[in-house]
Structure formats: structure tokens, C-alpha cells
Amino acid sequence: MPVEFLGIAATNEGSEVTARSGASFDKDYTLRLARAHEEYGWDRILFAYGSGSPDPSPAAAYIAARTEKIQILVAHRPNVSYPTFAAKTFATLDRISDGRLAVHFITGGNDHEQQREGDFLGKDERYARTREAIQIIKKAWTSHEPFDHEGAHYRFRDFVSDTFPVQQPHPQVSFGGSSPAAYAAGGAEADIYCLWGEPLAETAQQIESVGAAAKAAGRTDVPRIQVAFRPIIAPTQELAWEKAHATLARIKARKAGSPLSRRHPLKNPENAGSRRLLAAAAQGERHDRALWTPTATETGGAGNSTALVGTPETVAQALLDYYDLGVNILSARGYDLLDDAIDFGRHVIPIVREEVAKRDAARAAA
């Protein structure tokens, strides 16, 4: 099966190891980073969402109008706009990008962060709302006749859009989460199901849970699986581990100087995904071929936070281990965003693509 690589479309150079030097939306840096991903073989970049961060949709439109082939993944929280409005926004973005858009629906794993923008629903209710919003948006993307909706979270009459996406039947829907409510919603509605980088055995369990949820929802297919990592690569194993420990020291220094994030608690996170990362870290620092967990521990399991450490060949083989489990979208984001995107694209992506081609050829021959 084909493999895809997802990078980050950060709007400034700040990260867990570096404080940003200017505004939260640095147009020049955002474009430079996007073009680096495009030039060095990445397939898609993610425009993330935060309550106080730049709005990902206009940032994505800015990049779509200035690039040619990089695919765009826009994160969206259903609580911030009505589904009919969101459907038009994303259809317009798909038009601007000539059919390069996918939408990542975020339910929200932190009550405090959700409440910053007026969302006071509990987590399971949020998943139900996300599922309802996705269903409405899909229908708005595809229905040329007016329709009504009467649901638990949304109600309207006689809506029909005059703005439809380029992609048929609609752009891909991406979704993430590690709780039973998440599996149920994403298993039913998602084209792509996103996981954070856990050990291989735990990842296999999650893939099984997503497949079971899709089957329970009556689907005859299953979502494609994406897994996210923080690669730390160097020419030798010794240098890679030196870099890993230096990166951890930089995270600690950055955290001591100012809070890494106002969106995520460093202890006792509410969301199942972060708790799973911390549980893996509690079992040991190293797992499988190259997975390293102290970066997750130090940030409270905040999102994509487990590392793959080693030479490009080692990290590529670790990614192939996940590919062999059934993962065909590999999300990677370094700590020095621009340089790491270039290095990963130059040194890791070609190895993985070559090995995947060999596997696919052998499978076809068999």
C-alpha cells in the first residue's frame, strides 16, 4: 500500500526547545517551511489548532495559493463554528488549493482549553457532537438539494451550499483519539484515523480497536492509520543519542524559562492519548527499535511527543515496523522545525519509500 508523510505547517519557528522570535504568524517563515516540505518529498502538512493560535484556515489559504503540490491538512474544532459555515470554509479552501485539502477534526481532550472558547460539554458529549458535525459537513459538501437537520447538537432548516469542493465526493476526513468514544466516532466517520507514537504492541491494539469500531458502525472499509513521532536523527547512533539528550536538556531549559504551553497540563492529563504515552514512558525510556519516551514525560504527553532516535537508516526501519502493522501515513515533526524537516526529507523519506516499493512489489509478485 502507498505510504504518505505528514509534516507540520508551523506559523513561527517556536517549539518545545525554542522560543519564537516574532509574531505568532510569521508569513515568511510559514511559507519557507511549507516550501521546504514540498521540495524535500513530504506529501502533506498540518495546520494545527489552538485557542489562541493563528486561525489555521486563512493560514492554509495563504500557503495553498503559493505552493503547487503539497497537500494541506487543516485542524478544526467543531465548537468554534457552525457545521454549515465550516463546510463552506473548507469547500472554498479545497477550491483555492485545487483539491489539496483534508480536514482534521479535533474533539478536544482538555476541558480547560475547550472552555477558553466557550465549550463546556463533557468529553463524551464532545465526541458525539464531532460525529454529528462531520455528518453534516459531508452532506453539505455533497448535497445539491436543500436539507434539514434535527440533531442533539445542531438544528437548521432548508440549507444548501453553492460552494462545493473540487474533490469528489469530498475531501478526506481525519480524526484522532484513544478512548472508546473516540474509536466509535472516528471508526464510523473518518477516512484517516490518527494515533500518537506508542510502542508497536500498543499501536497494534489501537489499530484493532479502530477496525472493530468501523465494523460496528456498518462500514465495509476501515480508516487508514496515521501515527506521529518526533524524529531525532544524526549520522551515527552515538551522535543521534547525544542529540537526543541535548534535545531533552533544551526542553527542560525552555520549560524552566516559561511554560511550554497553556493548553496542556504537565501532570494528570485528561485525555486518553496523553495518558497512554505517559504509561508507555513509565514502562521504560526505550521501546522496540528506536522509540524514546523521555520527551513525552517532560511535556506531560502533550500531543505528538515520543521520539524516534537513531541514524536515518535506523529511524527509517523503525517507521517501516509501523508500516508493517498497517500504518501508511507517517507523521513526523522535529524540534528545530525547518532544519529537521529538510534533514528528514533528504535522508529518511527516500529510504522508507524505496523499502515500501520493494514490499509492494514482493506482495504483488506473490
C-alpha positions as a printed Julia matrix, in Angstrom:
366×3 Matrix{Float64}:
   0.0     0.0    0.0
   1.27    3.53  -0.63
   2.96    5.46   2.16
   2.48    9.16   2.9
   4.42   11.61   5.03
   2.78   14.38   7.07
   4.79   17.33   8.36
   3.91   20.46  10.32
   2.89   23.82   8.88
   4.03   25.87  11.87
   3.32   29.59  11.66
   6.51   30.54  13.55
   9.81   28.93  14.5
   8.92   28.34  18.14
   8.87   24.81  19.56
   9.43   22.95  22.81
  13.13   23.83  22.54
  12.98   27.33  21.05
  11.01   30.44  21.93
   9.64   32.2   18.87
  11.39   35.41  17.88
   8.45   37.36  16.48
   4.72   37.28  15.9
   2.69   34.09  16.21
   2.02   34.26  12.46
   5.27   34.88  10.62
   4.26   34.79   6.95
   7.79   34.43   5.6
   8.7    31.58   7.95
   5.4    29.77   7.34
   5.95   29.88   3.58
   9.62   28.88   3.85
   8.7    25.87   5.99
   5.87   24.8    3.66
   8.1    25.06   0.6
  10.81   23.03   2.32
   8.31   20.23   2.89
   7.23   20.46  -0.72
  10.78   20.4   -2.03
  12.01   17.52   0.14
   9.38   14.91  -0.63
   6.7    15.34   2.02
   3.09   14.7    0.98
   1.1    16.86   3.37
   1.46   19.49   6.1
  -0.77   20.06   9.13
  -2.11   23.44  10.15
  -2.76   22.85  13.85
  -5.38   24.47  16.08
  -5.05   26.2   19.45
  -7.46   28.51  21.24
  -5.1    31.49  20.99
  -3.14   30.46  17.9
  -3.48   31.86  14.36
  -6.59   30.63  12.57
  -5.46   27.63  10.51
  -7.87   28.14   7.59
  -6.62   31.53   6.33
  -3.04   30.45   7.06
  -3.67   27.37   4.9
  -5.21   29.51   2.17
  -2.09   31.72   2.2
   0.14   28.67   1.7
  -2.16   26.95  -0.82
  -2.01   30.0   -3.08
   1.81   29.98  -3.01
   2.59   26.28  -3.41
   1.85   23.78  -6.15
   1.67   20.23  -4.88
   1.96   19.94  -1.1
  -1.3    18.62   0.37
  -2.91   20.59   3.2
  -4.45   19.24   6.4
  -6.44   21.83   8.36
  -7.31   21.15  12.01
 -10.84   22.09  13.06
 -12.69   22.1   16.38
 -16.45   21.78  15.79
 -17.24   24.06  18.74
 -15.74   27.13  17.02
 -18.09   27.38  14.02
 -21.43   26.02  12.88
 -21.09   22.99  10.57
 -22.76   24.7    7.59
 -20.29   27.58   7.86
 -17.35   25.18   8.29
 -18.45   23.2    5.22
 -18.32   26.36   3.07
 -14.96   27.38   4.51
 -13.41   24.02   3.68
 -15.04   23.8    0.25
 -13.57   27.22  -0.53
 -10.15   26.07   0.7
 -10.36   22.99  -1.5
 -11.06   25.29  -4.44
  -8.14   27.59  -3.57
  -5.8    24.59  -3.31
  -7.12   22.84  -6.45
  -8.22   19.81  -4.46
  -5.34   19.5   -1.99
  -7.35   19.8    1.26
  -8.1    17.34   4.06
  -9.73   18.28   7.38
  -8.63   17.0   10.78
 -11.49   17.13  13.3
 -10.39   17.76  16.89
 -12.84   16.87  19.63
 -10.67   18.29  22.42
  -9.1    16.36  25.27
  -8.7    19.19  27.78
 -11.73   20.82  29.41
  -9.82   23.98  30.31
  -8.63   24.52  26.74
 -12.12   23.91  25.35
 -13.69   26.31  27.83
 -11.41   29.11  26.64
 -13.66   29.32  23.59
 -16.94   28.7   25.35
 -17.17   24.91  25.09
 -18.44   23.41  28.36
 -19.54   19.97  27.13
 -18.06   16.84  28.69
 -15.67   14.74  26.63
 -18.11   12.01  25.54
 -20.65   14.67  24.56
 -17.94   16.4   22.55
 -17.27   13.19  20.61
 -20.98   12.85  19.85
 -21.05   16.47  18.67
 -17.97   15.93  16.48
 -19.59   12.91  14.85
 -22.76   14.91  14.17
 -20.75   17.83  12.78
 -18.81   15.56  10.41
 -22.03   14.04   9.12
 -23.5    17.5    8.44
 -20.34   18.77   6.75
 -20.13   15.72   4.49
 -23.76   16.22   3.48
 -23.23   19.94   2.85
 -20.25   19.07   0.64
 -22.28   16.65  -1.48
 -25.95   17.67  -1.41
 -27.2    19.93  -4.21
 -30.69   19.93  -2.75
 -31.77   21.81   0.39
 -31.91   19.68   3.53
 -33.0    19.99   7.16
 -31.22   18.71  10.23
 -32.56   17.97  13.7
 -29.88   16.52  15.95
 -28.67   16.51  19.53
 -26.3    19.42  18.93
 -27.36   21.14  15.7
 -30.65   22.17  14.16
 -31.37   24.02  10.9
 -33.81   24.16   8.01
 -33.5    24.25   4.22
 -29.72   24.6    3.91
 -27.99   24.17   0.58
 -24.5    25.36  -0.28
 -23.44   26.96  -3.53
 -19.78   26.18  -2.78
 -18.59   22.63  -3.35
 -15.12   21.09  -3.04
 -13.03   20.06  -6.01
 -12.52   16.57  -4.6
 -15.3    14.07  -5.14
 -17.22   13.0   -3.24
 -15.46   15.25  -0.68
 -12.09   15.99   1.0
 -10.73   13.36   3.34
 -11.8    13.48   6.96
  -9.07   12.93   9.57
  -9.79   12.13  13.22
  -7.91   11.17  16.38
  -8.43    9.85  19.88
  -7.72    6.84  22.08
 -10.88    6.4   24.15
 -13.88    4.14  23.39
 -15.92    7.24  22.49
 -13.19    8.31  20.08
 -12.98    4.89  18.43
 -16.75    4.87  17.96
 -16.91    8.33  16.36
 -13.76    8.07  14.26
 -14.31    4.46  13.32
 -17.68    5.45  11.89
 -16.77    8.68  10.09
 -13.04    9.03   9.45
 -11.09    8.37   6.28
  -7.87    8.68   8.31
  -7.5     7.72  11.97
  -4.61    9.4   13.79
  -2.6     7.95  16.66
   0.41    9.16  18.64
   3.63    7.18  18.65
   3.26    4.33  21.11
   5.22    1.05  21.17
   4.38   -1.4   18.4
   2.26   -3.73  20.53
   0.09   -0.93  21.86
  -0.24    0.59  18.39
  -1.44   -2.76  17.05
  -4.09   -2.86  19.79
  -5.33    0.6   18.84
  -5.48   -0.31  15.15
  -7.59   -3.32  16.09
  -9.92   -1.11  18.15
 -10.4     1.31  15.25
 -11.17   -1.55  12.87
 -13.67   -3.05  15.29
 -15.41    0.34  15.67
 -15.62    0.75  11.9
 -17.16   -2.71  11.58
 -19.62   -1.97  14.41
 -20.68    1.17  12.53
 -21.54   -0.94   9.49
 -18.58    0.03   7.34
 -17.13   -2.39   4.82
 -13.83   -0.49   4.81
 -11.61    0.81   7.61
  -9.89    4.18   8.1
  -6.31    4.49   7.01
  -4.0     4.73  10.03
  -1.61    7.58  10.78
   0.98    7.56  13.57
   3.01   10.59  14.73
   6.59   10.81  16.0
   9.36   13.33  16.79
  12.42   12.1   14.84
  15.91   12.83  16.18
  18.46   11.78  13.56
  22.24   12.06  13.14
  24.9    10.38  11.0
  25.79    7.79  13.7
  23.91    6.15  16.57
  26.24    7.77  19.08
  25.65   11.24  17.67
  21.92   10.63  17.49
  21.75    9.78  21.18
  23.91   12.78  22.05
  21.45   14.9   20.09
  18.51   13.25  21.85
  19.84   14.04  25.31
  20.76   17.57  24.24
  17.2    18.0   22.93
  15.8    16.82  26.25
  18.01   19.3   28.07
  16.74   22.07  25.8
  13.13   21.09  26.56
  13.84   21.28  30.29
  15.55   24.66  29.94
  12.71   26.02  27.83
  10.15   24.76  30.33
  12.07   26.31  33.23
  12.19   29.66  31.46
   8.49   29.85  30.59
   5.52   27.5   30.3
   5.76   25.3   27.21
   2.04   25.56  26.64
  -1.02   26.98  28.32
  -3.12   24.33  26.61
  -1.89   21.14  28.25
  -1.28   20.13  31.89
   2.14   18.63  32.54
   0.67   16.18  35.07
  -2.51   14.09  35.14
  -3.74   14.85  31.6
  -7.44   14.32  30.95
  -7.21   12.76  27.5
  -6.62    9.05  26.99
  -3.94    9.56  24.35
  -1.64   11.52  26.64
  -2.22    9.06  29.48
  -1.23    6.22  27.15
   2.02    7.99  26.22
   2.87    8.54  29.88
   2.05    4.9   30.65
   4.45    3.77  27.93
   7.1     6.11  29.34
   6.58    4.64  32.81
   7.41    1.21  31.41
  10.81    2.37  30.19
  12.65    5.0   28.2
  13.35    2.84  25.15
  10.97    0.62  23.22
  11.26   -1.53  20.12
  13.83   -0.39  17.57
  14.13    3.34  18.25
  11.16    4.71  20.26
  12.27    7.01  23.1
   9.82    8.36  25.68
  11.51   10.99  27.93
  10.4    13.75  25.56
   6.81   12.72  26.25
   7.38   12.55  30.01
   8.91   16.02  30.09
   5.94   17.58  28.24
   3.19   15.66  30.03
   2.41   13.52  26.99
   1.36   16.65  25.11
   0.3    15.53  21.65
   2.95   14.22  19.31
   5.78   13.89  21.82
   7.52   10.5   21.61
  10.79   10.41  19.66
  12.44    8.04  17.22
  16.2     8.24  17.75
  18.99    6.99  15.5
  20.65    7.22  12.13
  18.4     7.84   9.13
  18.55    4.12   8.39
  17.54    3.18  11.95
  14.65    5.68  12.04
  13.51    4.57   8.58
  13.47    0.92   9.67
  11.52    1.87  12.81
   8.93    3.63  10.64
   8.75    0.55   8.42
   7.96   -1.54  11.51
   4.82    0.59  11.89
   4.1     0.36   8.17
   4.17   -3.43   8.52
   1.5    -3.13  11.23
  -0.81   -1.38   8.74
   0.21    2.26   9.23
   0.52    4.06   5.91
   0.6     7.72   6.96
   3.71    8.64   8.93
   3.62   11.96  10.72
   6.95   13.46  11.75
   7.97   16.77  13.26
  11.4    17.69  14.54
  12.29   20.15  17.25
  14.19   22.59  15.02
  11.31   22.69  12.61
  12.82   23.87   9.34
  16.2    22.14   9.52
  14.67   18.9   10.77
  12.05   18.89   8.0
  14.82   19.21   5.42
  17.02   16.54   7.03
  14.16   14.08   7.42
  13.0    14.67   3.85
  16.51   14.33   2.47
  17.7    11.32   4.46
  14.73    9.3    5.82
  11.82    9.62   3.39
  13.73    8.16   0.38
  14.73    5.06   2.38
  11.16    4.41   3.52
   9.7     4.94   0.06
  12.24    2.58  -1.51
  11.58   -0.15   1.06
   7.81    0.24   0.75
   8.11   -0.11  -3.04
  10.07   -3.34  -2.53
   7.44   -4.69  -0.15
   4.62   -3.8   -2.52
   6.43   -5.4   -5.48
   7.05   -8.59  -3.5
   3.41   -8.66  -2.4
   2.19   -8.18  -5.97
   4.51  -10.94  -7.22
   3.23  -13.31  -4.53
